[in-house]
Amino acid sequence: MTLPPFSQRRHVLLSACFLVLISLIAGASGVFVLTDQGLRDSLDLIRLATVINRVYEHEVNWDRMAESAMDAMFSRLDRYSGYVPPRQWDRMQEELSGSYSGIGVSVIEHDSGLLIMSVREDGPAAEAGVLSGDIISRVDSTSLRGLAADHATGVLRGPAGTDVSLTLFRPVDEDTLRVKVTRKKIDFVHIPFAGLTSDTVLYIRLLDFDAGASRALKSALDSLLGKPGPRPQGVILDLRDNPGGLLSEAIQSANLFLDKGKFVVGTDGRSRWEEETWYSSGRDMTRGLPMAILVDRGSASAAEIVAGSLGQLGRAVLVGDTTFGKGLVQGYSRLHDGSGVRLTVSRYYLADSLYLNEFDSTLTEIGRGLAPHHVLTLEEQSHFVRAIESSLLLQQFAARNQDDIVAADQFALDDSWVERFRQFVTSSGFEYVSPTTEQVEKLMNVVLQEPPNRPLRRANRLLLEHARRLDADEFMRHGDYVKMRLRQIALERRSGAYTAYLKAVVPSRPDIQFAAQLLKSSRHE
């Protein structure tokens, strides 16, 4: 989470300090160096480097030495502070602007290159016929095999209007394609879905708090609240897995649900210039509609400010799991070579002086998340679901059976699809092993190394068989989740993210249904 631009008064103060520093260097530099520990340490480093350069027998890679020195310095700070290389700085600035120039895909690393997880509906990649599930193996003449995702995705971006040639492998057809895509400027999608549930409750999925997020949220509320018909029963704001973003966007977003004069958030830090408070300045766009915010362990930073401020003020109830627990604010400074430094400059607090991080958290990283008012155990947290999602087999199966899933979806998928998926997973060589089964297998290995003990070995074998049966049952135990994800992936490939949310996600997710019923009941109390 980043701070808003520095104020004019701070520039004046820094200019004054700079003039004082020049005077010190010009008139009393010797005394100053001797009395300032930081400058003495810096001088020691320079002397050490000079000696190494003059005396050391072998050639020294000073670029690598400098990187190692920087890594060592930042290792003594909190994990949110660090050095930002020029390439990452440029990309970060691009993303903070709310748009980027590229082809409109989201990707993750794959053994053969980059696996496309989603394709922007109105983006250049979609216009060229690129589909989610495709694997990009080459960009122009550059092979993506073995490249880190950061570097590989950088190759996809470039100036608007320039062409890029993609070599794609399409697993569904086992075919290799070559397509030309013309890059263009693309606004980030902050809200993939905003609409009404079957219970006439507004549901808005907000992915981040990068530049433009509050504007997108306001537009969604304007559109939904302005529709003719019965007044909605309430508002669900979905902040699950929302990693945060800009402090200013969080404040402006919370402001949309508050009347004037309510405390939103405050910050304090080492410098008095970091001590600020923000209050709501407008009016509640929903005119007091009951509100629920969905949160989980991936809701962090700016997402916690919005959820926490509205929760602390009694404006919203939190539903789901405890949030991540990041109560620190970062500021950015650019260096002369185009790189930059990201440093924690303050921590924020909510109403009633609620801090998520203790005073010494920049060193010990002590942080606690926001506890929800209504705790729900979500299937995404289960070991089985995490393993299946990580395998990417849901995407592969949905891509292979897209047309059949979409056709069957008119009548909802039945349990036969879960069994078909299980068979596909097995034929792909994937075997789910739970933590319990892993422990029983370790115990079996220990038993086999001991002197023969038939009763003990038999008991362990029976226990292992039982654990493996339970592992096999996980497919049906999480059958509703599997069917929802298959429908979501297939519908998104066919018709886009909005349709996938409308038909697969919103009607099926237990947390959305719980929150909707909660808001409806609060309206009638």
Short mmCIF file of C-alpha atoms in Angstrom, two decimals:
data_model
loop_
_atom_site.label_atom_id
_atom_site.label_comp_id
_atom_site.label_asym_id
_atom_site.label_seq_id
_atom_site.Cartn_x
_atom_site.Cartn_y
_atom_site.Cartn_z
CA MET A 1 0.00 0.00 0.00
CA THR A 2 1.48 3.37 -0.98
CA LEU A 3 1.16 6.88 0.35
CA PRO A 4 -0.39 9.79 -1.54
CA PRO A 5 2.05 12.31 -3.12
CA PHE A 6 4.19 14.29 -0.68
CA SER A 7 2.77 17.65 0.35
CA GLN A 8 4.22 21.01 -0.71
CA ARG A 9 5.27 21.81 2.85
CA ARG A 10 7.43 18.68 2.93
CA HIS A 11 9.26 19.78 -0.20
CA VAL A 12 10.00 23.15 1.44
CA LEU A 13 11.34 21.43 4.57
CA LEU A 14 13.51 19.02 2.57
CA SER A 15 14.95 21.93 0.57
CA ALA A 16 15.84 23.70 3.81
CA CYS A 17 17.51 20.56 5.18
CA PHE A 18 19.49 20.22 1.96
CA LEU A 19 20.85 23.77 2.33
CA VAL A 20 21.84 23.05 5.93
CA LEU A 21 23.59 19.85 4.80
CA ILE A 22 25.58 21.79 2.17
CA SER A 23 26.67 24.23 4.87
CA LEU A 24 27.79 21.40 7.14
CA ILE A 25 29.77 19.73 4.39
CA ALA A 26 31.38 22.99 3.33
CA GLY A 27 32.25 24.32 6.79
CA ALA A 28 32.44 21.47 9.25
CA SER A 29 32.47 18.20 7.33
CA GLY A 30 35.20 16.63 9.46
CA VAL A 31 33.32 17.11 12.72
CA PHE A 32 30.05 15.97 11.17
CA VAL A 33 31.50 12.74 9.78
CA LEU A 34 33.11 11.92 13.09
CA THR A 35 29.90 12.40 15.08
CA ASP A 36 27.34 10.78 12.76
CA GLN A 37 27.33 6.98 13.07
CA GLY A 38 25.58 6.45 9.73
CA LEU A 39 28.16 8.48 7.81
CA ARG A 40 31.04 6.80 9.63
CA ASP A 41 29.66 3.36 8.68
CA SER A 42 29.22 4.47 5.06
CA LEU A 43 32.80 5.72 4.99
CA ASP A 44 34.00 2.37 6.35
CA LEU A 45 32.20 0.57 3.51
CA ILE A 46 33.82 2.83 0.92
CA ARG A 47 37.25 2.19 2.44
CA LEU A 48 36.62 -1.54 2.47
CA ALA A 49 35.58 -1.54 -1.19
CA THR A 50 38.69 0.49 -2.07
CA VAL A 51 40.97 -2.02 -0.35
CA ILE A 52 39.26 -4.98 -2.05
CA ASN A 53 39.55 -3.32 -5.44
CA ARG A 54 43.24 -2.56 -4.95
CA VAL A 55 44.49 -5.70 -3.21
CA TYR A 56 42.19 -8.66 -3.99
CA GLU A 57 43.87 -11.15 -6.33
CA HIS A 58 40.91 -12.02 -8.57
CA GLU A 59 38.58 -9.93 -10.72
CA VAL A 60 35.56 -8.67 -8.71
CA ASN A 61 32.01 -8.45 -10.10
CA TRP A 62 31.02 -5.15 -8.50
CA ASP A 63 27.46 -5.29 -9.77
CA ARG A 64 26.94 -8.54 -7.91
CA MET A 65 28.75 -7.18 -4.85
CA ALA A 66 26.44 -4.15 -4.80
CA GLU A 67 23.35 -6.38 -5.11
CA SER A 68 24.57 -8.55 -2.23
CA ALA A 69 25.17 -5.47 -0.08
CA MET A 70 21.67 -4.17 -0.78
CA ASP A 71 20.12 -7.57 -0.06
CA ALA A 72 21.95 -7.66 3.26
CA MET A 73 20.69 -4.20 4.23
CA PHE A 74 17.08 -4.94 3.38
CA SER A 75 17.22 -8.29 5.18
CA ARG A 76 17.45 -6.28 8.40
CA LEU A 77 14.18 -4.52 7.62
CA ASP A 78 10.63 -5.84 7.35
CA ARG A 79 9.64 -8.01 4.38
CA TYR A 80 7.61 -5.22 2.78
CA SER A 81 10.68 -3.03 2.31
CA GLY A 82 13.09 -3.71 -0.52
CA TYR A 83 14.98 -2.67 -3.63
CA VAL A 84 12.98 -2.31 -6.86
CA PRO A 85 14.99 -2.92 -10.09
CA PRO A 86 14.36 -0.54 -13.04
CA ARG A 87 12.23 -3.04 -14.99
CA GLN A 88 9.99 -3.71 -11.99
CA TRP A 89 9.80 0.00 -11.17
CA ASP A 90 8.53 0.83 -14.66
CA ARG A 91 5.96 -1.96 -14.50
CA MET A 92 4.89 -0.88 -11.02
CA GLN A 93 4.39 2.70 -12.16
CA GLU A 94 2.42 1.45 -15.16
CA GLU A 95 0.14 -0.62 -12.95
CA LEU A 96 -0.34 2.18 -10.42
CA SER A 97 -1.57 4.33 -13.29
CA GLY A 98 -4.55 1.97 -13.69
CA SER A 99 -3.66 0.70 -17.16
CA TYR A 100 -0.93 -1.03 -19.13
CA SER A 101 0.05 -1.65 -22.73
CA GLY A 102 -0.14 -5.34 -23.64
CA ILE A 103 -2.28 -8.10 -25.10
CA GLY A 104 -4.86 -8.63 -22.34
CA VAL A 105 -4.13 -11.99 -20.71
CA SER A 106 -3.38 -13.19 -17.19
CA VAL A 107 -0.76 -15.94 -17.00
CA ILE A 108 1.14 -18.19 -14.62
CA GLU A 109 4.39 -20.11 -15.02
CA HIS A 110 4.27 -23.47 -16.81
CA ASP A 111 6.95 -26.02 -17.68
CA SER A 112 6.63 -25.07 -21.35
CA GLY A 113 6.26 -21.30 -20.91
CA LEU A 114 3.23 -19.34 -19.70
CA LEU A 115 -0.20 -20.86 -19.13
CA ILE A 116 -3.02 -18.43 -19.94
CA MET A 117 -5.49 -18.40 -17.03
CA SER A 118 -7.88 -15.82 -18.46
CA VAL A 119 -8.28 -13.69 -21.58
CA ARG A 120 -9.63 -10.14 -21.45
CA GLU A 121 -12.91 -10.19 -23.40
CA ASP A 122 -12.31 -6.91 -25.23
CA GLY A 123 -8.52 -7.28 -25.44
CA PRO A 124 -6.29 -7.88 -28.46
CA ALA A 125 -5.52 -11.49 -27.52
CA ALA A 126 -9.24 -12.37 -27.54
CA GLU A 127 -9.65 -10.68 -30.92
CA ALA A 128 -6.78 -12.83 -32.25
CA GLY A 129 -8.48 -16.04 -31.05
CA VAL A 130 -6.30 -16.76 -27.99
CA LEU A 131 -8.11 -18.90 -25.36
CA SER A 132 -7.63 -19.52 -21.68
CA GLY A 133 -5.77 -22.81 -21.27
CA ASP A 134 -3.42 -22.07 -24.17
CA ILE A 135 0.29 -22.23 -23.38
CA ILE A 136 2.56 -19.49 -24.78
CA SER A 137 5.89 -21.14 -25.60
CA ARG A 138 7.50 -18.33 -27.63
CA VAL A 139 7.08 -14.59 -28.02
CA ASP A 140 8.57 -13.51 -31.35
CA SER A 141 11.94 -15.32 -31.31
CA THR A 142 12.18 -15.57 -27.50
CA SER A 143 11.51 -18.93 -25.87
CA LEU A 144 9.64 -18.67 -22.56
CA ARG A 145 10.62 -22.13 -21.33
CA GLY A 146 12.26 -21.84 -17.93
CA LEU A 147 11.86 -18.05 -17.67
CA ALA A 148 10.54 -16.55 -14.44
CA ALA A 149 6.99 -15.18 -14.74
CA ASP A 150 8.14 -11.60 -14.04
CA HIS A 151 10.58 -11.62 -16.94
CA ALA A 152 8.34 -13.61 -19.27
CA THR A 153 5.30 -11.37 -18.84
CA GLY A 154 7.51 -8.35 -19.48
CA VAL A 155 8.12 -9.70 -22.97
CA LEU A 156 4.37 -9.65 -23.65
CA ARG A 157 4.09 -5.96 -22.86
CA GLY A 158 5.28 -3.16 -25.10
CA PRO A 159 4.22 0.10 -26.74
CA ALA A 160 0.60 0.29 -27.92
CA GLY A 161 0.28 -0.35 -31.64
CA THR A 162 3.24 -2.73 -31.87
CA ASP A 163 2.79 -6.34 -33.02
CA VAL A 164 3.90 -9.45 -31.19
CA SER A 165 3.98 -12.99 -32.59
CA LEU A 166 2.86 -15.75 -30.19
CA THR A 167 3.56 -19.45 -30.52
CA LEU A 168 0.76 -21.26 -28.69
CA PHE A 169 0.21 -24.86 -27.73
CA ARG A 170 -3.49 -25.71 -27.36
CA PRO A 171 -3.78 -28.87 -25.18
CA VAL A 172 -7.44 -29.41 -26.12
CA ASP A 173 -6.54 -30.03 -29.78
CA GLU A 174 -2.88 -30.94 -29.14
CA ASP A 175 -2.09 -28.35 -31.78
CA THR A 176 0.56 -25.63 -32.12
CA LEU A 177 -0.60 -22.24 -33.43
CA ARG A 178 1.09 -19.01 -34.37
CA VAL A 179 -0.89 -15.80 -34.02
CA LYS A 180 -0.04 -12.13 -34.39
CA VAL A 181 -1.43 -9.79 -31.74
CA THR A 182 -1.32 -6.00 -31.78
CA ARG A 183 -0.72 -4.53 -28.34
CA LYS A 184 -2.95 -1.76 -27.06
CA LYS A 185 -3.52 0.22 -23.88
CA ILE A 186 -5.74 -1.78 -21.54
CA ASP A 187 -7.45 -0.56 -18.38
CA PHE A 188 -7.20 -2.95 -15.46
CA VAL A 189 -10.37 -4.82 -14.53
CA HIS A 190 -11.04 -4.08 -10.87
CA ILE A 191 -14.60 -5.46 -10.85
CA PRO A 192 -15.26 -8.59 -12.95
CA PHE A 193 -18.85 -8.75 -11.73
CA ALA A 194 -21.43 -6.47 -10.14
CA GLY A 195 -25.05 -7.56 -10.10
CA LEU A 196 -28.00 -8.86 -8.10
CA THR A 197 -28.26 -12.22 -6.39
CA SER A 198 -31.47 -14.25 -6.56
CA ASP A 199 -32.29 -12.72 -3.16
CA THR A 200 -32.18 -9.18 -4.63
CA VAL A 201 -28.94 -8.33 -2.87
CA LEU A 202 -26.21 -6.32 -4.62
CA TYR A 203 -23.04 -8.39 -5.04
CA ILE A 204 -19.79 -6.70 -6.11
CA ARG A 205 -16.49 -8.55 -6.59
CA LEU A 206 -13.54 -6.16 -6.12
CA LEU A 207 -10.13 -7.61 -7.04
CA ASP A 208 -7.73 -4.86 -5.88
CA PHE A 209 -7.30 -1.25 -4.81
CA ASP A 210 -4.99 -0.12 -7.59
CA ALA A 211 -5.55 3.20 -9.35
CA GLY A 212 -9.15 3.53 -10.52
CA ALA A 213 -10.65 0.93 -8.18
CA SER A 214 -12.80 3.40 -6.21
CA ARG A 215 -14.02 4.97 -9.44
CA ALA A 216 -15.02 1.53 -10.75
CA LEU A 217 -16.78 0.77 -7.45
CA LYS A 218 -18.71 4.06 -7.60
CA SER A 219 -19.75 3.37 -11.20
CA ALA A 220 -20.98 -0.11 -10.26
CA LEU A 221 -23.04 1.28 -7.37
CA ASP A 222 -24.44 4.06 -9.56
CA SER A 223 -25.50 1.54 -12.19
CA LEU A 224 -27.04 -1.01 -9.81
CA LEU A 225 -28.78 1.45 -7.47
CA GLY A 226 -30.15 3.44 -10.39
CA LYS A 227 -32.01 0.51 -11.94
CA PRO A 228 -35.81 0.59 -11.78
CA GLY A 229 -37.52 -1.99 -9.60
CA PRO A 230 -37.64 -2.98 -5.92
CA ARG A 231 -35.01 -1.52 -3.60
CA PRO A 232 -32.15 -4.01 -3.00
CA GLN A 233 -32.09 -5.94 0.28
CA GLY A 234 -28.44 -5.12 0.97
CA VAL A 235 -24.89 -4.98 -0.38
CA ILE A 236 -22.22 -7.71 -0.45
CA LEU A 237 -18.68 -6.45 -1.15
CA ASP A 238 -16.41 -9.40 -1.93
CA LEU A 239 -12.80 -8.69 -0.88
CA ARG A 240 -11.58 -12.30 -0.78
CA ASP A 241 -7.96 -12.60 -1.96
CA ASN A 242 -7.83 -8.84 -2.50
CA PRO A 243 -4.14 -7.98 -1.86
CA GLY A 244 -4.73 -4.24 -1.43
CA GLY A 245 -3.16 -1.38 -3.34
CA LEU A 246 -3.24 2.38 -2.81
CA LEU A 247 -4.14 3.96 0.52
CA SER A 248 -6.02 6.72 -1.30
CA GLU A 249 -8.18 4.18 -3.17
CA ALA A 250 -9.07 2.44 0.10
CA ILE A 251 -10.13 5.73 1.70
CA GLN A 252 -12.22 6.76 -1.32
CA SER A 253 -13.85 3.31 -1.48
CA ALA A 254 -14.85 3.31 2.21
CA ASN A 255 -16.14 6.86 1.73
CA LEU A 256 -18.81 5.56 -0.69
CA PHE A 257 -20.60 3.74 2.14
CA LEU A 258 -20.34 6.41 4.86
CA ASP A 259 -22.04 9.68 5.63
CA LYS A 260 -19.87 12.74 6.23
CA GLY A 261 -17.62 13.01 9.27
CA LYS A 262 -16.92 9.32 10.04
CA PHE A 263 -13.37 8.27 10.94
CA VAL A 264 -11.92 6.06 8.19
CA VAL A 265 -8.24 5.50 9.01
CA GLY A 266 -5.18 7.15 10.52
CA THR A 267 -1.44 6.64 10.12
CA ASP A 268 1.51 7.27 12.39
CA GLY A 269 5.21 6.78 11.81
CA ARG A 270 8.70 7.90 12.68
CA SER A 271 8.17 11.24 10.96
CA ARG A 272 5.44 13.65 12.05
CA TRP A 273 4.66 14.08 8.36
CA GLU A 274 3.43 10.48 8.30
CA GLU A 275 0.84 11.21 11.03
CA GLU A 276 -2.46 11.84 9.29
CA THR A 277 -6.14 11.06 9.76
CA TRP A 278 -8.90 10.73 7.19
CA TYR A 279 -12.64 11.19 7.65
CA SER A 280 -15.49 10.50 5.25
CA SER A 281 -16.46 13.53 3.23
CA GLY A 282 -19.56 12.61 1.22
CA ARG A 283 -22.73 10.64 1.69
CA ASP A 284 -23.54 6.95 1.83
CA MET A 285 -24.44 6.03 -1.76
CA THR A 286 -26.59 3.12 -0.57
CA ARG A 287 -28.54 5.24 1.95
CA GLY A 288 -27.86 2.80 4.76
CA LEU A 289 -28.49 -0.54 3.06
CA PRO A 290 -27.31 -3.45 5.26
CA MET A 291 -23.82 -4.45 4.20
CA ALA A 292 -21.65 -7.57 4.41
CA ILE A 293 -17.99 -7.82 3.39
CA LEU A 294 -16.54 -11.20 2.41
CA VAL A 295 -12.95 -11.62 3.63
CA ASP A 296 -10.37 -14.38 3.91
CA ARG A 297 -6.67 -14.86 4.64
CA GLY A 298 -5.82 -13.25 1.30
CA SER A 299 -7.60 -9.97 2.15
CA ALA A 300 -4.72 -7.64 2.97
CA SER A 301 -3.52 -4.06 3.35
CA ALA A 302 -5.97 -1.63 1.67
CA ALA A 303 -8.64 -4.37 1.69
CA GLU A 304 -8.27 -4.55 5.46
CA ILE A 305 -8.62 -0.77 5.75
CA VAL A 306 -11.98 -0.86 3.93
CA ALA A 307 -13.25 -3.95 5.76
CA GLY A 308 -11.85 -2.77 9.09
CA SER A 309 -13.09 0.81 8.91
CA LEU A 310 -16.63 -0.21 7.94
CA GLY A 311 -16.61 -3.07 10.45
CA GLN A 312 -15.33 -0.96 13.35
CA LEU A 313 -17.96 1.70 12.68
CA GLY A 314 -20.74 -0.93 12.65
CA ARG A 315 -21.50 -0.11 9.04
CA ALA A 316 -20.81 -3.65 7.79
CA VAL A 317 -20.48 -7.20 9.09
CA LEU A 318 -17.45 -9.26 8.06
CA VAL A 319 -18.10 -12.80 6.81
CA GLY A 320 -15.51 -15.49 6.14
CA ASP A 321 -12.06 -15.98 7.66
CA THR A 322 -9.52 -13.84 9.53
CA THR A 323 -7.74 -11.41 7.20
CA PHE A 324 -4.02 -11.36 6.41
CA GLY A 325 -2.90 -8.79 8.99
CA LYS A 326 -0.84 -6.12 7.22
CA GLY A 327 -1.15 -2.80 9.01
CA LEU A 328 1.92 -1.16 7.48
CA VAL A 329 2.15 1.55 4.81
CA GLN A 330 4.93 1.77 2.24
CA GLY A 331 6.41 4.80 0.50
CA TYR A 332 8.52 4.75 -2.68
CA SER A 333 11.65 6.67 -3.67
CA ARG A 334 13.23 6.51 -7.12
CA LEU A 335 17.01 6.35 -7.56
CA HIS A 336 19.15 7.96 -10.26
CA ASP A 337 19.49 4.79 -12.36
CA GLY A 338 15.75 4.24 -12.74
CA SER A 339 15.48 1.74 -9.90
CA GLY A 340 13.80 2.52 -6.60
CA VAL A 341 13.37 1.74 -2.93
CA ARG A 342 10.19 0.58 -1.22
CA LEU A 343 10.22 1.34 2.52
CA THR A 344 7.71 0.95 5.32
CA VAL A 345 7.08 4.51 6.52
CA SER A 346 4.13 4.18 8.89
CA ARG A 347 1.45 1.91 10.27
CA TYR A 348 -2.26 2.55 10.09
CA TYR A 349 -4.99 2.30 12.71
CA LEU A 350 -8.76 2.04 12.58
CA ALA A 351 -11.52 3.41 14.82
CA ASP A 352 -11.01 2.81 18.57
CA SER A 353 -7.22 2.89 17.94
CA LEU A 354 -7.21 -0.61 16.46
CA TYR A 355 -3.75 -1.42 15.06
CA LEU A 356 -3.08 -4.57 13.03
CA ASN A 357 0.67 -4.33 13.70
CA GLU A 358 2.37 -3.61 17.01
CA PHE A 359 4.86 -0.76 17.45
CA ASP A 360 7.93 -2.95 16.76
CA SER A 361 6.33 -4.76 13.81
CA THR A 362 8.77 -3.32 11.27
CA LEU A 363 11.38 -5.52 12.92
CA THR A 364 9.44 -8.50 14.24
CA GLU A 365 6.53 -8.45 11.75
CA ILE A 366 3.99 -9.00 14.50
CA GLY A 367 0.64 -8.62 12.79
CA ARG A 368 -2.89 -9.82 13.39
CA GLY A 369 -5.76 -9.90 10.98
CA LEU A 370 -9.34 -8.77 11.37
CA ALA A 371 -11.59 -11.43 12.87
CA PRO A 372 -14.91 -11.76 11.00
CA HIS A 373 -18.25 -11.37 12.77
CA HIS A 374 -19.41 -14.61 11.11
CA VAL A 375 -16.77 -17.31 10.61
CA LEU A 376 -17.20 -19.58 7.59
CA THR A 377 -14.85 -22.42 6.68
CA LEU A 378 -14.39 -22.10 2.94
CA GLU A 379 -13.54 -25.04 0.71
CA GLU A 380 -10.63 -23.16 -0.89
CA GLN A 381 -8.80 -23.57 2.42
CA SER A 382 -8.92 -27.37 2.35
CA HIS A 383 -5.76 -29.27 1.49
CA PHE A 384 -7.56 -31.20 -1.26
CA VAL A 385 -8.90 -28.12 -3.06
CA ARG A 386 -5.51 -26.37 -2.88
CA ALA A 387 -3.85 -29.45 -4.36
CA ILE A 388 -6.39 -29.73 -7.20
CA GLU A 389 -6.21 -26.02 -8.00
CA SER A 390 -2.40 -26.10 -8.03
CA SER A 391 -2.41 -29.03 -10.45
CA LEU A 392 -4.34 -26.92 -13.03
CA LEU A 393 -6.32 -30.06 -13.93
CA LEU A 394 -9.63 -28.25 -13.48
CA GLN A 395 -8.63 -25.87 -16.28
CA GLN A 396 -7.48 -28.69 -18.53
CA PHE A 397 -10.61 -30.79 -18.03
CA ALA A 398 -12.96 -27.80 -18.47
CA ALA A 399 -11.15 -26.79 -21.66
CA ARG A 400 -11.41 -30.30 -23.12
CA ASN A 401 -15.13 -30.56 -22.27
CA GLN A 402 -16.14 -26.93 -22.63
CA ASP A 403 -19.04 -27.38 -25.04
CA ASP A 404 -20.55 -30.31 -23.11
CA ILE A 405 -20.26 -28.47 -19.76
CA VAL A 406 -21.87 -25.32 -21.17
CA ALA A 407 -24.69 -27.38 -22.73
CA ALA A 408 -25.25 -29.39 -19.54
CA ASP A 409 -25.10 -26.23 -17.46
CA GLN A 410 -28.63 -25.32 -18.57
CA PHE A 411 -29.83 -28.09 -16.25
CA ALA A 412 -26.91 -27.86 -13.74
CA LEU A 413 -24.08 -30.37 -13.63
CA ASP A 414 -24.79 -33.65 -11.86
CA ASP A 415 -22.42 -35.86 -9.86
CA SER A 416 -21.41 -37.83 -12.96
CA TRP A 417 -19.20 -34.86 -13.87
CA VAL A 418 -17.33 -35.22 -10.60
CA GLU A 419 -16.65 -38.88 -11.37
CA ARG A 420 -15.54 -38.02 -14.92
CA PHE A 421 -13.18 -35.43 -13.50
CA ARG A 422 -11.80 -37.91 -10.96
CA GLN A 423 -11.06 -40.40 -13.75
CA PHE A 424 -9.36 -37.66 -15.77
CA VAL A 425 -7.22 -36.69 -12.79
CA THR A 426 -6.20 -40.31 -12.22
CA SER A 427 -5.35 -40.86 -15.91
CA SER A 428 -3.20 -37.71 -15.79
CA GLY A 429 -0.99 -39.31 -13.15
CA PHE A 430 -2.14 -37.06 -10.29
CA GLU A 431 -2.65 -38.77 -6.95
CA TYR A 432 -4.02 -36.85 -4.01
CA VAL A 433 -2.24 -37.62 -0.75
CA SER A 434 -3.56 -35.92 2.39
CA PRO A 435 -1.30 -34.85 5.30
CA THR A 436 -2.85 -37.69 7.34
CA THR A 437 -1.93 -40.28 4.72
CA GLU A 438 1.60 -38.86 4.52
CA GLN A 439 2.02 -39.35 8.27
CA VAL A 440 0.65 -42.91 8.14
CA GLU A 441 3.05 -43.74 5.27
CA LYS A 442 5.98 -42.41 7.33
CA LEU A 443 4.84 -44.53 10.26
CA MET A 444 4.67 -47.59 7.98
CA ASN A 445 8.27 -47.03 6.86
CA VAL A 446 9.37 -46.86 10.50
CA VAL A 447 7.46 -50.06 11.34
CA LEU A 448 9.04 -51.91 8.39
CA GLN A 449 12.52 -51.03 9.63
CA GLU A 450 11.82 -52.45 13.09
CA PRO A 451 11.98 -56.18 13.97
CA PRO A 452 8.98 -58.05 12.47
CA ASN A 453 5.79 -57.40 14.41
CA ARG A 454 2.84 -58.85 12.51
CA PRO A 455 0.00 -57.30 14.58
CA LEU A 456 1.59 -53.85 14.39
CA ARG A 457 2.23 -54.12 10.64
CA ARG A 458 -1.33 -55.34 10.01
CA ALA A 459 -2.80 -52.48 12.06
CA ASN A 460 -0.67 -49.96 10.20
CA ARG A 461 -1.65 -51.44 6.84
CA LEU A 462 -5.35 -51.22 7.70
CA LEU A 463 -4.87 -47.63 8.85
CA LEU A 464 -3.11 -46.76 5.59
CA GLU A 465 -5.88 -48.35 3.52
CA HIS A 466 -8.48 -46.37 5.43
CA ALA A 467 -6.56 -43.10 4.95
CA ARG A 468 -6.28 -43.71 1.20
CA ARG A 469 -10.02 -44.44 0.94
CA LEU A 470 -10.70 -41.12 2.65
CA ASP A 471 -8.40 -39.41 0.14
CA ALA A 472 -10.33 -40.95 -2.75
CA ASP A 473 -13.62 -39.77 -1.20
CA GLU A 474 -12.41 -36.16 -1.26
CA PHE A 475 -13.61 -35.78 -4.85
CA MET A 476 -17.24 -36.40 -3.91
CA ARG A 477 -16.89 -34.59 -0.58
CA HIS A 478 -15.95 -31.46 -2.54
CA GLY A 479 -18.18 -32.31 -5.49
CA ASP A 480 -20.18 -29.06 -5.38
CA TYR A 481 -16.98 -27.03 -5.49
CA VAL A 482 -15.63 -29.09 -8.41
CA LYS A 483 -18.87 -28.61 -10.38
CA MET A 484 -18.90 -24.86 -9.68
CA ARG A 485 -15.30 -24.44 -10.85
CA LEU A 486 -15.84 -26.51 -14.00
CA ARG A 487 -18.86 -24.39 -14.89
CA GLN A 488 -17.00 -21.16 -14.09
CA ILE A 489 -13.98 -22.04 -16.24
CA ALA A 490 -16.03 -23.33 -19.19
CA LEU A 491 -18.41 -20.35 -19.15
CA GLU A 492 -15.55 -17.87 -18.88
CA ARG A 493 -13.86 -19.44 -21.91
CA ARG A 494 -17.10 -19.31 -23.87
CA SER A 495 -18.75 -16.06 -22.76
CA GLY A 496 -16.43 -14.12 -20.44
CA ALA A 497 -15.97 -13.48 -16.72
CA TYR A 498 -19.30 -11.67 -16.16
CA THR A 499 -21.37 -14.60 -17.43
CA ALA A 500 -19.24 -17.05 -15.44
CA TYR A 501 -19.94 -15.14 -12.22
CA LEU A 502 -23.62 -14.68 -13.05
CA LYS A 503 -24.37 -18.33 -13.83
CA ALA A 504 -21.76 -20.31 -11.88
CA VAL A 505 -20.24 -18.37 -8.98
CA VAL A 506 -22.95 -16.16 -7.48
CA PRO A 507 -25.69 -18.87 -7.35
CA SER A 508 -23.32 -21.53 -5.98
CA ARG A 509 -20.92 -20.05 -3.44
CA PRO A 510 -22.03 -20.81 0.15
CA ASP A 511 -20.50 -17.59 1.55
CA ILE A 512 -22.43 -15.41 -0.92
CA GLN A 513 -25.65 -17.26 -0.13
CA PHE A 514 -25.02 -16.98 3.63
CA ALA A 515 -24.30 -13.24 3.43
CA ALA A 516 -27.40 -12.63 1.30
CA GLN A 517 -29.65 -14.42 3.80
CA LEU A 518 -27.97 -12.56 6.67
CA LEU A 519 -28.71 -9.19 5.07
CA LYS A 520 -32.29 -10.11 4.21
CA SER A 521 -33.00 -11.19 7.79
CA SER A 522 -31.46 -7.98 9.18
CA ARG A 523 -33.87 -5.97 7.03
CA HIS A 524 -36.84 -7.68 8.64
CA GLU A 525 -35.72 -7.54 12.26
#
